[in-house]
Short mmCIF file of C-alpha atoms and ligand atoms in Angstrom, two decimals:
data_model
loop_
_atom_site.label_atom_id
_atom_site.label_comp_id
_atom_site.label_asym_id
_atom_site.label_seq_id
_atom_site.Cartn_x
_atom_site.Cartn_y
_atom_site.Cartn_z
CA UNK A 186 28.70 -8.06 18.52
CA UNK A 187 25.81 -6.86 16.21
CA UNK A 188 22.76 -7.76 17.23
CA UNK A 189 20.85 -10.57 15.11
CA UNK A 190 17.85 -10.16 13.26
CA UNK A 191 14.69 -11.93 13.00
CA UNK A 192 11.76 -11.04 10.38
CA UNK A 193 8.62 -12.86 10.90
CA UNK A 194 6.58 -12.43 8.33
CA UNK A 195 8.22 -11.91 5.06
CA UNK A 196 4.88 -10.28 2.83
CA UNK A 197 5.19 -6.82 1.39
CA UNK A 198 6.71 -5.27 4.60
CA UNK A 199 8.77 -8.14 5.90
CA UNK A 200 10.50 -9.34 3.01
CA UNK A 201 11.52 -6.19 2.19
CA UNK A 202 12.49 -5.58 6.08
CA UNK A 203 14.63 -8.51 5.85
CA UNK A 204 16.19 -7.40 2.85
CA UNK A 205 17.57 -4.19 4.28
CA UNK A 206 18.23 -5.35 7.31
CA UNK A 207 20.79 -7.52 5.63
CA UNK A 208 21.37 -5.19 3.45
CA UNK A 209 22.16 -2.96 6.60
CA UNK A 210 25.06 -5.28 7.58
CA UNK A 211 23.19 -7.39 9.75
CA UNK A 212 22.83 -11.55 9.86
CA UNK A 213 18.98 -11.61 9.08
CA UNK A 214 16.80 -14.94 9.28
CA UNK A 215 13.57 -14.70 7.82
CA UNK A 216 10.67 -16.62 8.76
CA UNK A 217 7.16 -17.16 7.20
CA UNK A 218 4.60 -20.02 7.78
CA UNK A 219 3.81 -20.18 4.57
CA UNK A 220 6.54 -22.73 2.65
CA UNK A 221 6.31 -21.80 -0.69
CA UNK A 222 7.28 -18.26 0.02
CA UNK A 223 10.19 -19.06 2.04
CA UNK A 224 11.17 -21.33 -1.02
CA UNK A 225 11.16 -18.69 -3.02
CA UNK A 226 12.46 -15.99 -1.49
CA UNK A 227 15.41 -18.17 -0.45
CA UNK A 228 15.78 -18.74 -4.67
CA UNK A 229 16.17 -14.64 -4.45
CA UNK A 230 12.57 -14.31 -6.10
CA UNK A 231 10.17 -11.82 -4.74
CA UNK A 232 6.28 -13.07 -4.24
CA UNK A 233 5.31 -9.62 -5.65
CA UNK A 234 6.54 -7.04 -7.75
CA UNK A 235 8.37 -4.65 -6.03
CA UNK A 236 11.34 -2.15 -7.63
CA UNK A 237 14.54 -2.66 -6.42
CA UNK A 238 13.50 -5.38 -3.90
CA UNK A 239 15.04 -8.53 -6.09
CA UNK A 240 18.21 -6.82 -6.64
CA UNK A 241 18.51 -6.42 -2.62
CA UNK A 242 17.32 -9.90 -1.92
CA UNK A 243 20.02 -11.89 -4.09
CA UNK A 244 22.78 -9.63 -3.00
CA UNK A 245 22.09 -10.65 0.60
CA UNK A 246 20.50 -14.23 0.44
CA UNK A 247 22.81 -16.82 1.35
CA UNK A 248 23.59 -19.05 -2.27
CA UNK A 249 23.86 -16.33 -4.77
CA UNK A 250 27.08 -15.57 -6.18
CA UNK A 251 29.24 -12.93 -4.55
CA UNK A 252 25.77 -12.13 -2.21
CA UNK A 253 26.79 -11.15 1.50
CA UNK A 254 24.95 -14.59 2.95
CA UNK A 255 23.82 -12.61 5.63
CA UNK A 256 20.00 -13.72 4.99
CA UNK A 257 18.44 -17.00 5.41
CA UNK A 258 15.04 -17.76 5.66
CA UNK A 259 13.25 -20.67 7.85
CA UNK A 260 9.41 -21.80 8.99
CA UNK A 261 10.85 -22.61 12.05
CA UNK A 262 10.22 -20.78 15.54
CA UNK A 263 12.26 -22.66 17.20
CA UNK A 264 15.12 -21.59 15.20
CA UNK A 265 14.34 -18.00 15.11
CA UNK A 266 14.17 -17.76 18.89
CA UNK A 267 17.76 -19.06 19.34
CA UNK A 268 19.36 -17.60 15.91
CA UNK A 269 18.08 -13.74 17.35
CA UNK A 270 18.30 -10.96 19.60
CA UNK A 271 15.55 -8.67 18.07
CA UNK A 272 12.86 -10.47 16.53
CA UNK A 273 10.33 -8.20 14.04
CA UNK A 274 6.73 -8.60 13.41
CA UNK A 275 5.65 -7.92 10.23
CA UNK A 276 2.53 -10.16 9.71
CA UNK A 277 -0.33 -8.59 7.99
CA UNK A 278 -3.55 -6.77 9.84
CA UNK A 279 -6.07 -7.38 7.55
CA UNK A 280 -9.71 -5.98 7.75
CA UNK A 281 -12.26 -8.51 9.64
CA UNK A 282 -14.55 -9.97 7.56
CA UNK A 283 -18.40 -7.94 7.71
CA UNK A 284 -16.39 -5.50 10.26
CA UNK A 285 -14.20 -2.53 10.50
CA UNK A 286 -12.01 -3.86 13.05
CA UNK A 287 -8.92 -5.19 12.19
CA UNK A 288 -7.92 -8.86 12.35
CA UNK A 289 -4.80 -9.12 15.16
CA UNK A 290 -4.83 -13.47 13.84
CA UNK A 291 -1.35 -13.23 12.23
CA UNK A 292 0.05 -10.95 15.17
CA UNK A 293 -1.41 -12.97 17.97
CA UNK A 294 -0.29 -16.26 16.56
CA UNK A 295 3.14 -14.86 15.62
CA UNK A 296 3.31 -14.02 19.35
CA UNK A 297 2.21 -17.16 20.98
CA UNK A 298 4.38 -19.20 18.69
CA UNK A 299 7.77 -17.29 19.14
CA UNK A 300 7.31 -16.12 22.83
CA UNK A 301 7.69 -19.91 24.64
CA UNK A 302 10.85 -20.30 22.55
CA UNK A 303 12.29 -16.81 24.05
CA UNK A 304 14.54 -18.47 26.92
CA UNK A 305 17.54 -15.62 26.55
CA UNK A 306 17.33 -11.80 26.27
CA UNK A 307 15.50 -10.92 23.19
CA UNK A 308 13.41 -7.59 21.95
CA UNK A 309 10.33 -7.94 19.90
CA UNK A 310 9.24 -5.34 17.71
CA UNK A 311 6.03 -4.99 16.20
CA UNK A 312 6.04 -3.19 13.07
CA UNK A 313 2.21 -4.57 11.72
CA UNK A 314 -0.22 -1.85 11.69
CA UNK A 315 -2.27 -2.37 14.96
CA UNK A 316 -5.08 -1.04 16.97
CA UNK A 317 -3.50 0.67 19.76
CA UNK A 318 -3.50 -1.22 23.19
CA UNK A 319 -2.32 -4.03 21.34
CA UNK A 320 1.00 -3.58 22.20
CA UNK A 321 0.70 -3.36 26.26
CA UNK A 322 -1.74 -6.70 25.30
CA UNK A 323 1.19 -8.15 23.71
CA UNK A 324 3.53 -6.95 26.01
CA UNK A 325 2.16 -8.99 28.84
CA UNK A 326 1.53 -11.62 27.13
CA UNK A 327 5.18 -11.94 26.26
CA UNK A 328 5.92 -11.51 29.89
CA UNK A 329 3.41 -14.73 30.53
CA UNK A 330 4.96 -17.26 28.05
CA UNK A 331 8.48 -16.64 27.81
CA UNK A 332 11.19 -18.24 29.87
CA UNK A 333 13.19 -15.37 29.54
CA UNK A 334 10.77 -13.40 31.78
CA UNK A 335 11.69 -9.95 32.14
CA UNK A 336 13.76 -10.04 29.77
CA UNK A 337 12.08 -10.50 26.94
CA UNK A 338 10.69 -7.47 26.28
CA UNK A 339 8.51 -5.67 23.46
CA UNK A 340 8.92 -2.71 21.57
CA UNK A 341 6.70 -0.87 18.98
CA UNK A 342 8.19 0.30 15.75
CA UNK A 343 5.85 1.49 13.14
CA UNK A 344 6.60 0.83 9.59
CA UNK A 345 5.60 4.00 6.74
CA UNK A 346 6.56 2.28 3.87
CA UNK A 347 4.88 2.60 0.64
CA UNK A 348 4.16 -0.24 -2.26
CA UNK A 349 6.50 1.05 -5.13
CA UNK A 350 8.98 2.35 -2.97
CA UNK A 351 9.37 -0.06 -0.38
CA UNK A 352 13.22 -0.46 -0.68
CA UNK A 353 13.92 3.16 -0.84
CA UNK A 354 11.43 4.09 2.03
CA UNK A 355 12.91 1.15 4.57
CA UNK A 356 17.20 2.01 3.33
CA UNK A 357 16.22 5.46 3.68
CA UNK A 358 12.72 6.48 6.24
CA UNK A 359 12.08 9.78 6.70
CA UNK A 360 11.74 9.19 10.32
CA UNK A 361 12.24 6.16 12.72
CA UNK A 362 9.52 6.04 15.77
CA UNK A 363 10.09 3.53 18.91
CA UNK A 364 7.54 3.17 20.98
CA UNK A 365 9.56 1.43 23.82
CA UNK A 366 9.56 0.52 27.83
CA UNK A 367 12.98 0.32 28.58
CA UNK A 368 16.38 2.13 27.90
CA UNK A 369 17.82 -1.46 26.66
CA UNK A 370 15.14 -1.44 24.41
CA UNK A 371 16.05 2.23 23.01
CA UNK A 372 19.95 1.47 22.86
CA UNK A 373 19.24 -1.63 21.19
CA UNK A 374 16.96 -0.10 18.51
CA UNK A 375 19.50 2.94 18.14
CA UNK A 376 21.89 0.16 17.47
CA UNK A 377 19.52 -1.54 14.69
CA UNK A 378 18.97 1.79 12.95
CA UNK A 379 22.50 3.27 13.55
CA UNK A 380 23.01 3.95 9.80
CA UNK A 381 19.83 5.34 8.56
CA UNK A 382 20.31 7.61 11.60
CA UNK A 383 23.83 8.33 11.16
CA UNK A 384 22.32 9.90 7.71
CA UNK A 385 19.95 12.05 8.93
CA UNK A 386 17.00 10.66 9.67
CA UNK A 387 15.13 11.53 13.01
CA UNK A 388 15.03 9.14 15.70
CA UNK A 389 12.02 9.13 17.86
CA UNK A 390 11.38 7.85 21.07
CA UNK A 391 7.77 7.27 22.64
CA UNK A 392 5.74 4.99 24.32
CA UNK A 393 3.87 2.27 23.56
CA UNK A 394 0.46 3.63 22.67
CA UNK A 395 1.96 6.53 20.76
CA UNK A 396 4.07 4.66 18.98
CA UNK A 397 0.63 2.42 17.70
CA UNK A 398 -0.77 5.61 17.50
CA UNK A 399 1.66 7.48 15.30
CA UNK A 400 0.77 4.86 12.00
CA UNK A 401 -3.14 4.94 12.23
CA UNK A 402 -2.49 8.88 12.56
CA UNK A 403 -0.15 9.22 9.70
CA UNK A 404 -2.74 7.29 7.19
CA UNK A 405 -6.16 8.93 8.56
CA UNK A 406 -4.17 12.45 7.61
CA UNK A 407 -3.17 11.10 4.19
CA UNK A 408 -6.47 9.20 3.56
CA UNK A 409 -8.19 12.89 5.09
CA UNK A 410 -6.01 14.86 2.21
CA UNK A 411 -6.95 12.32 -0.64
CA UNK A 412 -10.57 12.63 0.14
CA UNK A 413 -10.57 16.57 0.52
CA UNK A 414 -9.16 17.35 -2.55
CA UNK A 415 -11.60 14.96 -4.12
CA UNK A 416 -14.36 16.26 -2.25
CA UNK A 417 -13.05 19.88 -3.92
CA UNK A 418 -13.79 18.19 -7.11
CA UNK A 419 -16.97 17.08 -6.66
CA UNK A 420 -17.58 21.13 -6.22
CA UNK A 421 -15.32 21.54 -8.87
CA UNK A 422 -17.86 19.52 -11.27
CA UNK A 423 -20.81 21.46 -9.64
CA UNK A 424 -19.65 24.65 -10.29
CA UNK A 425 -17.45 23.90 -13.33
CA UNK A 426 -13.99 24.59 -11.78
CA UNK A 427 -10.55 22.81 -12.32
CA UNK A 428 -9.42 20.52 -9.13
CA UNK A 429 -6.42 20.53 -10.70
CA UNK A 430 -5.24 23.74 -11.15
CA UNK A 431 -6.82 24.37 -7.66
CA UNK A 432 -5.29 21.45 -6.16
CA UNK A 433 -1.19 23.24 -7.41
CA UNK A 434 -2.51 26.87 -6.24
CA UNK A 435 -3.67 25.67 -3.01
CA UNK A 436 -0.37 23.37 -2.95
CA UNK A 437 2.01 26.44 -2.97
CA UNK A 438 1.22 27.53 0.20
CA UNK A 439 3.96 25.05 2.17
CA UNK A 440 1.18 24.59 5.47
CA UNK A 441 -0.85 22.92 2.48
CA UNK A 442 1.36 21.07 0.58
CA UNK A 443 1.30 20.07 -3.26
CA UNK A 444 1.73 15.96 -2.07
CA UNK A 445 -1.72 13.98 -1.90
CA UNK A 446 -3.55 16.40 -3.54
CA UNK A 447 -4.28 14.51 -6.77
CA UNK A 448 -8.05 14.28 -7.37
CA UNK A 449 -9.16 11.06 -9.21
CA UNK A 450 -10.99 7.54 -8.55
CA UNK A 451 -9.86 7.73 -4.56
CA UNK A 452 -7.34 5.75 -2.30
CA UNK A 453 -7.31 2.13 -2.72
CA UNK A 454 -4.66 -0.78 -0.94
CA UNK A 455 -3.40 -2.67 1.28
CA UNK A 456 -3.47 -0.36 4.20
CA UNK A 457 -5.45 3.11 3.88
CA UNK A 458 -8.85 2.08 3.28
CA UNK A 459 -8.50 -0.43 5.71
CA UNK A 460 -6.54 1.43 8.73
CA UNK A 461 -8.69 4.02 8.79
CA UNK A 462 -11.62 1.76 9.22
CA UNK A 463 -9.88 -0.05 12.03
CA UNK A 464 -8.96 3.31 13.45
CA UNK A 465 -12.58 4.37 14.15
CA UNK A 466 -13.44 0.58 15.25
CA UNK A 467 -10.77 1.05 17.98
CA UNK A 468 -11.66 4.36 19.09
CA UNK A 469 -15.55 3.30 19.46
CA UNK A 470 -13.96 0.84 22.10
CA UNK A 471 -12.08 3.16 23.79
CA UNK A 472 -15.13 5.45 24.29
CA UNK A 473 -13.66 8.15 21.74
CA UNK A 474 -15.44 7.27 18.44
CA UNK A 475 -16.84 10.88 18.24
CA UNK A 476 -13.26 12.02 17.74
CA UNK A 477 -12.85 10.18 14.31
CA UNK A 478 -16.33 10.07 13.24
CA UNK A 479 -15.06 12.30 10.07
CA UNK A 480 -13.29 9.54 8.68
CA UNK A 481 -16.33 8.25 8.04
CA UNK A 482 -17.27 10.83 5.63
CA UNK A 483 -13.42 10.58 4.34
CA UNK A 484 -14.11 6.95 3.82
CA UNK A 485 -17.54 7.51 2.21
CA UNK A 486 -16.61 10.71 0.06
CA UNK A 487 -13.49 7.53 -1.15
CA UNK A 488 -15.77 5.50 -1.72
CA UNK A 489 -18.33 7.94 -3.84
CA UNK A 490 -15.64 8.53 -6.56
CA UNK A 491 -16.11 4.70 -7.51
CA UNK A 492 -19.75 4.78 -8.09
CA UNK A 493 -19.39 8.54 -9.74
CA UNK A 494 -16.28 6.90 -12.26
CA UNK A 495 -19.33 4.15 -13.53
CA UNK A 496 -21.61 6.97 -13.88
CA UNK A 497 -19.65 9.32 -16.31
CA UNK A 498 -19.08 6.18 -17.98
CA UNK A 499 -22.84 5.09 -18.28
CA UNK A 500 -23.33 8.50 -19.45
CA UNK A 501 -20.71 8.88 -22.13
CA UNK A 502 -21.72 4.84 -23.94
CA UNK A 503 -25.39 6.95 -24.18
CA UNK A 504 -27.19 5.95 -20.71
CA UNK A 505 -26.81 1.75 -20.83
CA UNK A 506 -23.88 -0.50 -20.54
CA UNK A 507 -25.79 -3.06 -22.40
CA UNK A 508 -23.65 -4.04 -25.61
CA UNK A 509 -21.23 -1.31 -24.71
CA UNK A 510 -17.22 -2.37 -25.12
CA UNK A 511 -15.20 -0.64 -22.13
CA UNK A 512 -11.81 -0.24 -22.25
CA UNK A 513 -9.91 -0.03 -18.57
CA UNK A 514 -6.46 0.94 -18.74
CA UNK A 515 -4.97 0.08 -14.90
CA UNK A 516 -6.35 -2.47 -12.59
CA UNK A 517 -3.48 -2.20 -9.96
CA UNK A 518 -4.31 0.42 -6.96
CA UNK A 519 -1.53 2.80 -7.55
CA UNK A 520 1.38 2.22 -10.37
CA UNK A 521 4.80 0.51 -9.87
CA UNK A 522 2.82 -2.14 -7.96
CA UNK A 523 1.12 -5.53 -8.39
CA UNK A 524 -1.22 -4.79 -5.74
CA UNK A 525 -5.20 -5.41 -6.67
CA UNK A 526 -6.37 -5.20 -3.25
CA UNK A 527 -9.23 -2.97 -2.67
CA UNK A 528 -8.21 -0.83 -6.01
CA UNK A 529 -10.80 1.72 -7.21
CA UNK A 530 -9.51 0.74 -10.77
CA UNK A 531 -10.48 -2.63 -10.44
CA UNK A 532 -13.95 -2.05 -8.18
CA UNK A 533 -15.14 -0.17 -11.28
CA UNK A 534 -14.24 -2.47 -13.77
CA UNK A 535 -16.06 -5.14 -11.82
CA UNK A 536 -19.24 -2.90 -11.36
CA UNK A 537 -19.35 -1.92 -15.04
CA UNK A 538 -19.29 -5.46 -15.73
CA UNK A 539 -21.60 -6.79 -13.50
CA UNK A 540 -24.32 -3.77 -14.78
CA UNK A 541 -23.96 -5.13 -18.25
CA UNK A 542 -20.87 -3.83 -19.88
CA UNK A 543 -18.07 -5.45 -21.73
CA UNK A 544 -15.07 -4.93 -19.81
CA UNK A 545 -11.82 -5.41 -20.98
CA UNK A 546 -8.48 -4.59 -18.66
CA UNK A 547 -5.11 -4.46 -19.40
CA UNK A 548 -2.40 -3.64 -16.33
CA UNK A 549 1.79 -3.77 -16.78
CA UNK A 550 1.88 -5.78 -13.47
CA UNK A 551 -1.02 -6.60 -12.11
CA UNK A 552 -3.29 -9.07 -14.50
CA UNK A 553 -2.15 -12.10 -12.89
CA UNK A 554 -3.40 -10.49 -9.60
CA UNK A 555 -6.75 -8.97 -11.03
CA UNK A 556 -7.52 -12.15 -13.15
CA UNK A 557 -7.11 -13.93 -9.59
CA UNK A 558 -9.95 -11.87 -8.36
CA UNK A 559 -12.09 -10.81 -11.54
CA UNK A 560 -11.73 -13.62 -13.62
CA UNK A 561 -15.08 -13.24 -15.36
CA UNK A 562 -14.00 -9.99 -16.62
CA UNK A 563 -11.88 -9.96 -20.16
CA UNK A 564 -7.98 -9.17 -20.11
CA UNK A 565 -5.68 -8.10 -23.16
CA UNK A 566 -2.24 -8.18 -23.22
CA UNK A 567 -1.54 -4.84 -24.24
CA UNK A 568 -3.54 -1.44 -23.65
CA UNK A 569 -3.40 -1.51 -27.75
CA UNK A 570 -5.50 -4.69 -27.99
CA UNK A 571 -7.46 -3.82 -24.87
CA UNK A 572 -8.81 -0.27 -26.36
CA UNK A 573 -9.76 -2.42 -29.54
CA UNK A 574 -13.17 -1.59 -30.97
CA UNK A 575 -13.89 0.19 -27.31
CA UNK A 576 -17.03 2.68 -27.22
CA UNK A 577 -14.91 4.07 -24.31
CA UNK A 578 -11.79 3.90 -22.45
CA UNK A 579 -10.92 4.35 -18.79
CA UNK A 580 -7.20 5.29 -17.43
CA UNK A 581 -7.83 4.17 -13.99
CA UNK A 582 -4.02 3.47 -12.50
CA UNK A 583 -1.25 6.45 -13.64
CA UNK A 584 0.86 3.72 -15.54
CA UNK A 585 3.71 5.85 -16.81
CA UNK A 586 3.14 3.71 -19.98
CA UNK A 587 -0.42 4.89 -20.05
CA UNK A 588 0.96 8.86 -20.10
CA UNK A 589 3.07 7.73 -23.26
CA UNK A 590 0.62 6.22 -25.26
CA UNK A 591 0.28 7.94 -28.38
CA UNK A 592 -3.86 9.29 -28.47
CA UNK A 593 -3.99 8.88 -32.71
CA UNK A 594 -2.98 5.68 -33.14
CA UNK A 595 -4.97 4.63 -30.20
CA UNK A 596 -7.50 6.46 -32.34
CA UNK A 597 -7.77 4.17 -35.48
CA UNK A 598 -8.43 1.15 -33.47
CA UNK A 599 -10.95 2.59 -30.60
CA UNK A 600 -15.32 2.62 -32.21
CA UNK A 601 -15.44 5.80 -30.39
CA UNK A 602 -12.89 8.10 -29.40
CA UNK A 603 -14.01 8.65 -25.67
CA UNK A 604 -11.65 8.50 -22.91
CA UNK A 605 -12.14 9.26 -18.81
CA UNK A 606 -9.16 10.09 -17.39
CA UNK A 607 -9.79 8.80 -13.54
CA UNK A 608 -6.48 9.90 -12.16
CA UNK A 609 -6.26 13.13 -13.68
CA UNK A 610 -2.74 12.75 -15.05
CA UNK A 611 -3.37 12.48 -19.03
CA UNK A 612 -2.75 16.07 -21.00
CA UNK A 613 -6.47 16.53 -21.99
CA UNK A 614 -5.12 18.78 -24.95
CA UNK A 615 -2.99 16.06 -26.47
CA UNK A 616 -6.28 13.94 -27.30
CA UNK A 617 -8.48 16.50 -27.80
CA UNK A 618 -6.13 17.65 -30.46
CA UNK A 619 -6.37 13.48 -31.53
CA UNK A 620 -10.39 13.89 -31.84
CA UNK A 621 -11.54 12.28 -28.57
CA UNK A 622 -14.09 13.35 -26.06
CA UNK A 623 -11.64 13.95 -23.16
CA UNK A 624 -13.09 14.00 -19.61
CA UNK A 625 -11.33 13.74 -16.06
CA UNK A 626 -13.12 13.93 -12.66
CA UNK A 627 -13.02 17.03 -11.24
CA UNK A 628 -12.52 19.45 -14.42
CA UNK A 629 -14.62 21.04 -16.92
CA UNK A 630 -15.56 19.19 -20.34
CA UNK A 631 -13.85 21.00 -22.84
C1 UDX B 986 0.21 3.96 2.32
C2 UDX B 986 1.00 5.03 3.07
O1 UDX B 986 1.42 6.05 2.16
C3 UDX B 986 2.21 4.41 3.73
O2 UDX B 986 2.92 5.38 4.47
C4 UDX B 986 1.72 3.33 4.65
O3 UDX B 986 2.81 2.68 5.26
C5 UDX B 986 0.89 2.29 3.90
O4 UDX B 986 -0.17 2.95 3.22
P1 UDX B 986 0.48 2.69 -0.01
O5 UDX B 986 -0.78 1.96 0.34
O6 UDX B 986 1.64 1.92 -0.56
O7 UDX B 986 1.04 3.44 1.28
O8 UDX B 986 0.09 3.77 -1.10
P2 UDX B 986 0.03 5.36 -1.25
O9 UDX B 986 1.13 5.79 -2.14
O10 UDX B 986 -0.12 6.02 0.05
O11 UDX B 986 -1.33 5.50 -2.08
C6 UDX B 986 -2.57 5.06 -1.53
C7 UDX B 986 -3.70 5.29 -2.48
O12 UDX B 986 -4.01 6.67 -2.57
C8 UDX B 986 -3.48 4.82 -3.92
O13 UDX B 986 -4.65 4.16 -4.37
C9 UDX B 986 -3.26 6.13 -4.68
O14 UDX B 986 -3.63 6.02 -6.02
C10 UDX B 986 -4.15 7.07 -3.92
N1 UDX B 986 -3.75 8.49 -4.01
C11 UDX B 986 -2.56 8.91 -3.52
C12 UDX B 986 -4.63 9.41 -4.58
O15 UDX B 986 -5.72 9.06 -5.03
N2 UDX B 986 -4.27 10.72 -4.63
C13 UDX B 986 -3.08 11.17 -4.15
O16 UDX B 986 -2.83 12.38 -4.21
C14 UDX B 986 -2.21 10.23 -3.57
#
């Protein structure tokens, strides 16, 4: 028989887990301490907005018409110990407050509510980003409470997913790494993943640590690439260069790569700016903080584009934001997403407004999120209305509708035709040709 699936956790990563899992061909129950999302996700409604993910949900969720049924969601632990046989942690790891460690709350307390209901064989598998060490912690700790003893074991199984491609990047990974103790716990997992693997994708096996390792590794190199290229454009500025035609030249040469080389505002989310953070914590405990001191300067040179994005703008409403209208055009930290947390888009908006200016956003997805957070700043529902009588405007967030906006109508409604592109993804010709002051980070003026 097919082995049954628990989620616990059903956020970003776990709902959508769940989803495929099901999806997979597996009986899935879903379980969340927080009621009002297991109400709605068992309506086949989504917390967040995430492509694809809906469409999943209600064809698995038990209730919907002509829907598998193989997914059912509870708040009960009790339940989810004797419904499964591998059980998958997907709460959140969120950033301590006033520290760069991360917060192992959600994880622990998942742990020590699920483990002294574990009285038959069962694998858990951590998928939550965690410091490593946490696992072998978790691992005995499991051994300690459960009544299955030995065997109820723990496995660690990293989760790459990205916001805006969530479904496609858990249906289809690009790689699967265990990080497991036992050759029950590999079969089992080979089992769990059978299709994806059957398709192609590599299956690797390692241990513990290295499994824990393998995420914090994979985001310090992305956040590392982000920050290079945009450290390139601060030269780039200096010495009036183009980071973006160096960014595709450099690209072509495949040890390089063209991905992650987009210069703009910085990395924002959920997870980099906050991984990498908990990366150097942990390694300053483990006597090896030397090793990642650079992502320091990767967080800092992040960090930098912010303030420099409310500078150009100072500088192009004449040296004050007092009395000046500002226009921001994104508030979500990468398109095709909801997400507000940590977003450069919104950080500037926020410091522009809190120097003086007159901020008004406008985001496809994410107002209800930003108003949540920023509600002294001013939203419009459209980027038409928002760019209204703006001295200048800001594209913070690559909206595909923002690429497609038309620059001369835009044009009649704006007080002065200025716009900053922060992502670098607007064709500066097109509004030049319009008759605005076009100017990206990273790129000379005209
Ligand atoms: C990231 C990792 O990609 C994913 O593997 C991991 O599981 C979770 O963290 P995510 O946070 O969804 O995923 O977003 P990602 O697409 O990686 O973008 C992160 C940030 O970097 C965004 O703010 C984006 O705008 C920015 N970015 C990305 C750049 O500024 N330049 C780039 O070239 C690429």
């Amino acid at each position: 028989m097919a082995p049954k699936v628990t989620v616990i956790g059903t956020g970003y990563l776990g709902a959508t887990h769940a989803a495929a899992m099901a999806d997979l061909g597996f009986e899935v129950l879903g379980l969340d301490v927080v009621q009002e999302k297991i109400d709605m996700l068992s309506q086949g409604r989504v917390p967040m907005f995430e492509p694809g993910l809906e469409e999943v949900l209600r064809r698995n969720v038990a209730g919907f018409e002509g829907s598998s049924g193989r997914l059912r969601f509870t708040t009960s632990y009790a339940e989810a110990a004797e419904f499964g046989d591998v059980h998958f942690l997907c709460v959140n790891t969120p950033q301590r407050h006033g520290e760069y460690a991360c917060d192992m709350s959600y994880v622990d307390s998942a742990v020590e509510s699920l483990a002294p209901h574990l009285t038959r064989p069962a694998l858990v598998v951590g998928k939550s980003t965690v410091p490593v060490g946490s696992a072998a912690r978790l691992a005995a700790r499991i051994a300690e409470l459960a009544p299955a003893g030995d065997e109820a074991q723990l496995a660690w199984n990293p989760e790459f997913l990205r916001e805006g491609f969530a479904v496609q990047d858990t249906m289809h990974p690009d790689r699967i790494v265990v990080g497991v103790t036992s050759e029950w716990a590999e079969e089992l997992l080979r089992e769990v993943y059978a299709t994806p693997v059957a398709e192609g994708t590599p299956f690797l096996v390692t241990d513990l640590p290295t499994a824990e390792l393998v995420k914090t590794a994979a985001n310090a190199f992305l956040s590392t690439k982000i920050s290079f290229i945009n450290a390139m454009a601060e030269v780039c500025e200096a010495a009036d260069g183009d980071v973006v035609k160096l960014a595709e030249a450099i690209g072509h040469d495949d040890r390089i790569g063209k991905k992650f080389l987009r210069a703009g505002i910085g990395f924002g989310g959920g997870c980099l700016p906050k991984d990498i953070r908990a990366f150097m914590a942990r390694a300053g405990e483990l006597g090896a903080a030397e090793a990642l001191s650079f992502l320091r300067e990767i967080d800092s040179i992040n960090m930098r584009r912010r303030v420099h994005m409310v500078e150009l703008t100072r500088e192009a409403v004449g040296g004050s934001f007092l009395g000046a209208r500002v226009a921001v055009l994104g508030a979500t930290f990468k398109p095709d997403s909801d997400d507000v947390r940590d977003s450069p888009a919104l950080n500037i908006a926020g410091q522009i407004h809190l120097q003086g200016g007159q901020v008004t956003v406008y985001d496809p997805k994410g107002m209800e999120n930003a108003r949540a957070l920023f509600p002294t700043l001013s939203y419009a529902p459209t980027a038409q209305e928002a760019v209204r009588g703006a001295d200048v405007v800001l594209h913070l967030t690559e909206w595909r509708e923002f690429g497609e906006l038309d620059p001369a109508q835009l044009a009649e409604t704006v007080t002065h035709r200025r716009i900053l592109d922060g992502r670098n993804t607007l064709d500066p010709q097109l509004w030049r040709k319009a008759g605005w002051t076009y100017r990206a980070l990273g790129r000379p003026n005209a």
